[in-house]
mmCIF file of C-alpha atoms in Angstrom:
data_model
loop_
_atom_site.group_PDB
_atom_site.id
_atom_site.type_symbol
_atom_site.label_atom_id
_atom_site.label_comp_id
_atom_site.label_asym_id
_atom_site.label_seq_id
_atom_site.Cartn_x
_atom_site.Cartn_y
_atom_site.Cartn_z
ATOM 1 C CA UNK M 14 12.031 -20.980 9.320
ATOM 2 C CA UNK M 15 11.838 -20.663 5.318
ATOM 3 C CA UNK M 16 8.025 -19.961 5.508
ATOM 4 C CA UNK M 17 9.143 -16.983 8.163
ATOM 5 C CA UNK M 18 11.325 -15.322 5.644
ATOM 6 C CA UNK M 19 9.331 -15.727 3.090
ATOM 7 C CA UNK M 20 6.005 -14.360 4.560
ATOM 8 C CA UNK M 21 8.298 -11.604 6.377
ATOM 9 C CA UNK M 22 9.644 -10.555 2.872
ATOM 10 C CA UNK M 23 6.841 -10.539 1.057
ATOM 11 C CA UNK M 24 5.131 -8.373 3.927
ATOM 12 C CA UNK M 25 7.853 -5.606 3.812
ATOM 13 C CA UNK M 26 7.270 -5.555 -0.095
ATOM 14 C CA UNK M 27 4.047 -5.027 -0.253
ATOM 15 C CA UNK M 28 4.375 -1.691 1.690
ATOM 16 C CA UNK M 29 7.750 -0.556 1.333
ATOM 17 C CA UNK M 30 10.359 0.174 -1.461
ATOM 18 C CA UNK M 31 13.831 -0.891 -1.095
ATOM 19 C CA UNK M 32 16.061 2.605 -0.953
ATOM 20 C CA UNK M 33 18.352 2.670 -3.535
ATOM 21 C CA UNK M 34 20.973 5.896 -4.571
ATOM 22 C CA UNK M 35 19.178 7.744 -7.143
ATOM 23 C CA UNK M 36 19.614 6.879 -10.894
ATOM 24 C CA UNK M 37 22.001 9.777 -12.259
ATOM 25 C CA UNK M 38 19.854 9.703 -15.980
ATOM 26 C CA UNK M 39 16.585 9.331 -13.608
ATOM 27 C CA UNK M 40 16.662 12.348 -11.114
ATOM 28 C CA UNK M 41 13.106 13.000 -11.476
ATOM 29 C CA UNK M 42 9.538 10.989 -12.261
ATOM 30 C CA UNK M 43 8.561 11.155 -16.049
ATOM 31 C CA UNK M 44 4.940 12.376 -15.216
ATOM 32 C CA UNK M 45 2.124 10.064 -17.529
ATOM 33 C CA UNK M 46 0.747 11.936 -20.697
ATOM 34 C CA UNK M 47 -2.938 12.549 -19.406
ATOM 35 C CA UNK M 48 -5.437 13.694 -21.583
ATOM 36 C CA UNK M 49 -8.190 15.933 -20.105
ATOM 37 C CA UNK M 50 -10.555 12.823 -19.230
ATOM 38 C CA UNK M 51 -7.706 11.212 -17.824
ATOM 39 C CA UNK M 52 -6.488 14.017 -15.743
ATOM 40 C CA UNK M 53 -10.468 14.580 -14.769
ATOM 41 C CA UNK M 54 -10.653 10.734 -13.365
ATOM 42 C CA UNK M 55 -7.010 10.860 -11.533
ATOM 43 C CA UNK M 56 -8.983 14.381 -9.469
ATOM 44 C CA UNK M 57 -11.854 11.990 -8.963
ATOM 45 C CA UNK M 58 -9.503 9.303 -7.522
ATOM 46 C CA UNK M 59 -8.037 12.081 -5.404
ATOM 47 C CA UNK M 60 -11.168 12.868 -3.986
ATOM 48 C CA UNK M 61 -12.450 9.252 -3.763
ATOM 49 C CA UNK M 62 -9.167 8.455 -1.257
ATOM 50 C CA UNK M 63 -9.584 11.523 0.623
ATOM 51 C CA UNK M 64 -13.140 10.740 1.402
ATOM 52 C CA UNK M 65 -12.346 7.795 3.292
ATOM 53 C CA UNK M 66 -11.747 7.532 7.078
ATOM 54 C CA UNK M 67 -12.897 4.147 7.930
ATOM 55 C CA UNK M 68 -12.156 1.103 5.639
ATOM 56 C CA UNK M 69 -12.429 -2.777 6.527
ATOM 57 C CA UNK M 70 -11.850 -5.392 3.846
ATOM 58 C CA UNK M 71 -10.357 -9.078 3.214
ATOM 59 C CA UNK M 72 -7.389 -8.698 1.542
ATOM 60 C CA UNK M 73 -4.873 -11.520 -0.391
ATOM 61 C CA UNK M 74 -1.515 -10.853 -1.399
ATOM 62 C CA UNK M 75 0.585 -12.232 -4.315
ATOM 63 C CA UNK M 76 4.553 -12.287 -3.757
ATOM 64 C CA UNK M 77 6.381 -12.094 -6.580
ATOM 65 C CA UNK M 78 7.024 -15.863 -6.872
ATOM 66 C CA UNK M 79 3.363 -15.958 -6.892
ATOM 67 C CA UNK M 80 2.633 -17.699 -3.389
ATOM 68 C CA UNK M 81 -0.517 -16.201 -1.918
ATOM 69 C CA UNK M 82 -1.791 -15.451 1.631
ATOM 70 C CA UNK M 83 -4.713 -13.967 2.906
ATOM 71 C CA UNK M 84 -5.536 -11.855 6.107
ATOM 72 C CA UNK M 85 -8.308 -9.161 7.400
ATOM 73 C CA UNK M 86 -7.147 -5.057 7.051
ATOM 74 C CA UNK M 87 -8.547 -1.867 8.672
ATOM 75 C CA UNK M 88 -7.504 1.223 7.887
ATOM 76 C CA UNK M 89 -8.146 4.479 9.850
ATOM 77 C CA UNK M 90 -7.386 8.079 8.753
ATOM 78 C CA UNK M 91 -5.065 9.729 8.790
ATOM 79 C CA UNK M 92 -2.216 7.744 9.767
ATOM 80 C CA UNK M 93 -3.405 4.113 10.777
ATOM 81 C CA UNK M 94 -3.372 1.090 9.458
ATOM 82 C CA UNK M 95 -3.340 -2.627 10.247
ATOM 83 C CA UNK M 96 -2.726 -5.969 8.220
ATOM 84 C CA UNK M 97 -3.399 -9.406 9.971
ATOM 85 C CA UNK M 98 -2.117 -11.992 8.221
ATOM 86 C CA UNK M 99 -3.974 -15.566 8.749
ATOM 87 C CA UNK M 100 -2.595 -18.784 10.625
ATOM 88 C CA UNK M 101 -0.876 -20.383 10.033
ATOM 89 C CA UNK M 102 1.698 -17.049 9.016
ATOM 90 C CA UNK M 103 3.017 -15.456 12.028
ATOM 91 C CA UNK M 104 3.205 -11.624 10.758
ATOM 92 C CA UNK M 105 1.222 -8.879 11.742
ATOM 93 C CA UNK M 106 1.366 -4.918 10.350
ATOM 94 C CA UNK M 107 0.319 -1.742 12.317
ATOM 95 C CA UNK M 108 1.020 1.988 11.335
ATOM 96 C CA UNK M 109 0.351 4.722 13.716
ATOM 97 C CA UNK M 110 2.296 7.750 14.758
ATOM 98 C CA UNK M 111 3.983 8.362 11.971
ATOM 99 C CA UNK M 112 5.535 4.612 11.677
ATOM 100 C CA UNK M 113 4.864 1.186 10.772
ATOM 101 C CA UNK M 114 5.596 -1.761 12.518
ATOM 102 C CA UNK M 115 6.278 -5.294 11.776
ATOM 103 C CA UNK M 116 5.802 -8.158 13.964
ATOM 104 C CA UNK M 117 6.758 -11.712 13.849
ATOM 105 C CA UNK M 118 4.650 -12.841 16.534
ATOM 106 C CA UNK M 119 6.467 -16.638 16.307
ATOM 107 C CA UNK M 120 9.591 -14.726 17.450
ATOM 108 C CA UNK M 121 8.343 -11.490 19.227
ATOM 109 C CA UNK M 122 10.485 -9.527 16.821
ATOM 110 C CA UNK M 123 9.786 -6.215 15.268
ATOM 111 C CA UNK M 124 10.706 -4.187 12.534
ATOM 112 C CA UNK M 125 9.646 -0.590 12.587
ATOM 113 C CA UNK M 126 10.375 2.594 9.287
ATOM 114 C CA UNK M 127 8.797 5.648 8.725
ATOM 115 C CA UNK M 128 5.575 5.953 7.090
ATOM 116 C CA UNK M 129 6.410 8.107 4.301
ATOM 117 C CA UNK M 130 9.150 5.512 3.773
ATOM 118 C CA UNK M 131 6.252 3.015 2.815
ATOM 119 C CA UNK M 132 3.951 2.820 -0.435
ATOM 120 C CA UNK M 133 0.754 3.226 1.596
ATOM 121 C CA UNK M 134 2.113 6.071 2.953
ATOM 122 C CA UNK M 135 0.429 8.155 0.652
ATOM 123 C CA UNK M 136 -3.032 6.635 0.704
ATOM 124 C CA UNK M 137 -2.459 7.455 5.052
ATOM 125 C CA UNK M 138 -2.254 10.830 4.514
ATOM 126 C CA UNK M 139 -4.461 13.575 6.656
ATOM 127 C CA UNK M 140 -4.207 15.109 2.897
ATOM 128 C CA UNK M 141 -4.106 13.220 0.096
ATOM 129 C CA UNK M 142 -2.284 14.815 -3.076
ATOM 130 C CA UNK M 143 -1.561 12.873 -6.233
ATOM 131 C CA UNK M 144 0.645 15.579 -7.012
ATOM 132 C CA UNK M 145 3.905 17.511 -5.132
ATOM 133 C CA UNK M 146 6.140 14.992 -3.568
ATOM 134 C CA UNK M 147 4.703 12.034 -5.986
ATOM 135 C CA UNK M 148 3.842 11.971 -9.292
ATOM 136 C CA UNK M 149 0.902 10.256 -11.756
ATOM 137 C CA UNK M 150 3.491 8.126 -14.085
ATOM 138 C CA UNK M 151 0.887 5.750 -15.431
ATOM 139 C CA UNK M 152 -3.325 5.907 -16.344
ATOM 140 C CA UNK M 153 -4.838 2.705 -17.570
ATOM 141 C CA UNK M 154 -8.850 2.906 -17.813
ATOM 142 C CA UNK M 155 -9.641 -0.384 -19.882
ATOM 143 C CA UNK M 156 -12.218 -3.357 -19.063
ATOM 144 C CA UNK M 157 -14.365 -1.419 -16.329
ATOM 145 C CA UNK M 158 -10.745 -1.098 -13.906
ATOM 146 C CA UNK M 159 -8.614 2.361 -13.809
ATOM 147 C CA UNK M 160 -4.869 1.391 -12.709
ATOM 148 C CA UNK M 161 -3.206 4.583 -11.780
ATOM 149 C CA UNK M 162 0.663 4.554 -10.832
ATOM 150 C CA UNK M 163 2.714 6.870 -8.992
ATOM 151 C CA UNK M 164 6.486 7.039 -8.068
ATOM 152 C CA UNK M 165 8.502 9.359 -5.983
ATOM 153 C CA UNK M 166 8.983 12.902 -7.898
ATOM 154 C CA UNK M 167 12.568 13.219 -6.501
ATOM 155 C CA UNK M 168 13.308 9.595 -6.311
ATOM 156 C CA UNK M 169 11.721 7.528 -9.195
ATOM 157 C CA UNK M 170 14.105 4.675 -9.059
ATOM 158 C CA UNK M 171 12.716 3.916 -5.452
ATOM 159 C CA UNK M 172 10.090 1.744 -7.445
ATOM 160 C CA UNK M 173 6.195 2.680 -7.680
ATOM 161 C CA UNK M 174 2.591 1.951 -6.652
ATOM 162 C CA UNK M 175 -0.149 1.254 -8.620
ATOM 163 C CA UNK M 176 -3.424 1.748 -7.718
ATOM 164 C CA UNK M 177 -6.091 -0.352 -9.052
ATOM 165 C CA UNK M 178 -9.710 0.778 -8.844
ATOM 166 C CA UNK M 179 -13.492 -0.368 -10.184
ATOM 167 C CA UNK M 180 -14.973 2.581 -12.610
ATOM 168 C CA UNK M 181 -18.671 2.295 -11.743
ATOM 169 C CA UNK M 182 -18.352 2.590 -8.882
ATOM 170 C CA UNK M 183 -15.593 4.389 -7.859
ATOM 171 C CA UNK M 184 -13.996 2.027 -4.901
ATOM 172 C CA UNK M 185 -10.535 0.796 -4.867
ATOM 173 C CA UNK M 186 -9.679 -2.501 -5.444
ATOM 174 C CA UNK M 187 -6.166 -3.051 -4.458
ATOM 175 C CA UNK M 188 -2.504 -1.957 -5.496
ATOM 176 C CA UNK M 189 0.559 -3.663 -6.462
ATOM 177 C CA UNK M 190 3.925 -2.688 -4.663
ATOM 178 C CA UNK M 191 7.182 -2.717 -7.590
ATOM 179 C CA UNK M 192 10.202 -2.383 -5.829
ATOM 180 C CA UNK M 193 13.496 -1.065 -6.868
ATOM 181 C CA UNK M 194 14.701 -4.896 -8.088
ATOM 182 C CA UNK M 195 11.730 -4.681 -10.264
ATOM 183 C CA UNK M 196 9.597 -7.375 -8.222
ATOM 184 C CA UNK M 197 5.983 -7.149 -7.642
ATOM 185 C CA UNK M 198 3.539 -7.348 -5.164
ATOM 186 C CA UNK M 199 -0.153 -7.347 -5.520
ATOM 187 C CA UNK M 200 -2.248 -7.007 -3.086
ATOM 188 C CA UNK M 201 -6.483 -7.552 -3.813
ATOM 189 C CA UNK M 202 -9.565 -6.460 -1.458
ATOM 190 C CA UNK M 203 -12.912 -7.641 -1.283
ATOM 191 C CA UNK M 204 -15.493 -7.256 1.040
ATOM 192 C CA UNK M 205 -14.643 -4.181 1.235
ATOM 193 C CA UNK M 206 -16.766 -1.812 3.942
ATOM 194 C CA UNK M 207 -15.926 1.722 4.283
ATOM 195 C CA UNK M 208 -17.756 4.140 7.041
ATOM 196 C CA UNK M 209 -18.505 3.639 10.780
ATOM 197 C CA UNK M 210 -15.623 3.706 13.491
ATOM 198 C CA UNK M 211 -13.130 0.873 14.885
ATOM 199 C CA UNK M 212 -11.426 0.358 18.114
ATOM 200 C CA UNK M 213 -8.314 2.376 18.465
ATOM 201 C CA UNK M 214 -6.389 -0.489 20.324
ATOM 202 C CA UNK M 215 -6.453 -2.071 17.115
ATOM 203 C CA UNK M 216 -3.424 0.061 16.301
ATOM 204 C CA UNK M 217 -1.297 0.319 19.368
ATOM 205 C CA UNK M 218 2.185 -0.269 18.096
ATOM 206 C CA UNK M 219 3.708 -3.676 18.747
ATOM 207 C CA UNK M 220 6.944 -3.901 20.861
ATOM 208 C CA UNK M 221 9.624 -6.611 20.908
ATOM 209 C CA UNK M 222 9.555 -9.414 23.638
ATOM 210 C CA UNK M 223 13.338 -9.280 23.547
#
């Protein structure tokens, strides 16, 4: 039962923030001081993301007591996405008509929020803007890696994203999930295949057994 909640927790922060009220001093995202390079790699990234349709990779995730656990994602856009955790955790992610759903396939029980309400959200997007509704609050290019964060514009204290990408070439790499307790979430790829189609069952939405 622990390893449930544990697994089940650390799903739901990798891809979603915790909603918390706004922070009075806080109303809006400090955007990152970009210099002209900078703001010329964060259009590249744009373009980069909105290139993809198809993308397949092995992926492992580190909860923020620093347990790991690995699993096989595809994602699809616009607007679909799936995460299969390995054995022996029972959890399983899908997003697809403008929601994502979680499963605990020990249990049959689901969870299901709105996409926009989720981190990934943005990188699901028919099309992608790292600008409007979020904001650039952080530009790292150091070591052959760019790490590029974005929050909320209206709701900073939501907790961010950071996108973490190889320079040469261009390819992401992962993204780390802070939430609004301050906790963090990384998620890494490899393997990772973009291109070519997949099968469109692989994101039907699952339902409860209840």
């Amino acid at each position: 039962m622990m390893n449930r909640l544990f697994f089940r927790a650390a799903l739901a922060s990798a891809f979603m923030s915790v909603t918390v009220l706004p922070l009075p001093a806080l109303a809006q995202a400090v955007p990152a001081q970009l210099r002209p390079v900078d703001q010329g790699w964060v259009a590249r990234i744009q373009d980069t993301l909105g290139q993809i349709t198809v993308l397949q990779a092995r992926f492992q995730q580190i909860a923020p007591d620093g347990k790991t656990v690995g699993g096989t994602a595809t994602l699809d856009r616009p607007g679909r996405m799936r995460f299969d955790y390995d054995s022996p955790s029972p959890l399983l992610l899908v997003a697809n008509d403008g929601k994502v759903v979680f499963q605990d396939r020990s249990v049959g029980q689901v969870t299901v929020i709105p996409l926009d309400r989720t981190p990934l959200g943005l990188l699901l997007r028919p099309d992608l803007k790292l600008s409007g509704d979020v904001t650039v609050t952080g530009f790292e290019r150091k070591s052959g890696q760019i790490r590029l964060q974005v929050e909320k514009s209206d709701n900073p204290g939501e907790g961010n994203l950071t996108l973490v990408f190889s320079e040469t070439p261009l390819a992401l790499l992962g993204w780390e999930v802070v939430d609004a307790q301050g906790r963090t979430t990384r998620i890494a790829l490899s393997d990772v295949k973009t291109g070519g189609s997949v099968s469109q069952s692989l994101f039907t939405l699952p339902k409860s057994e209840d």
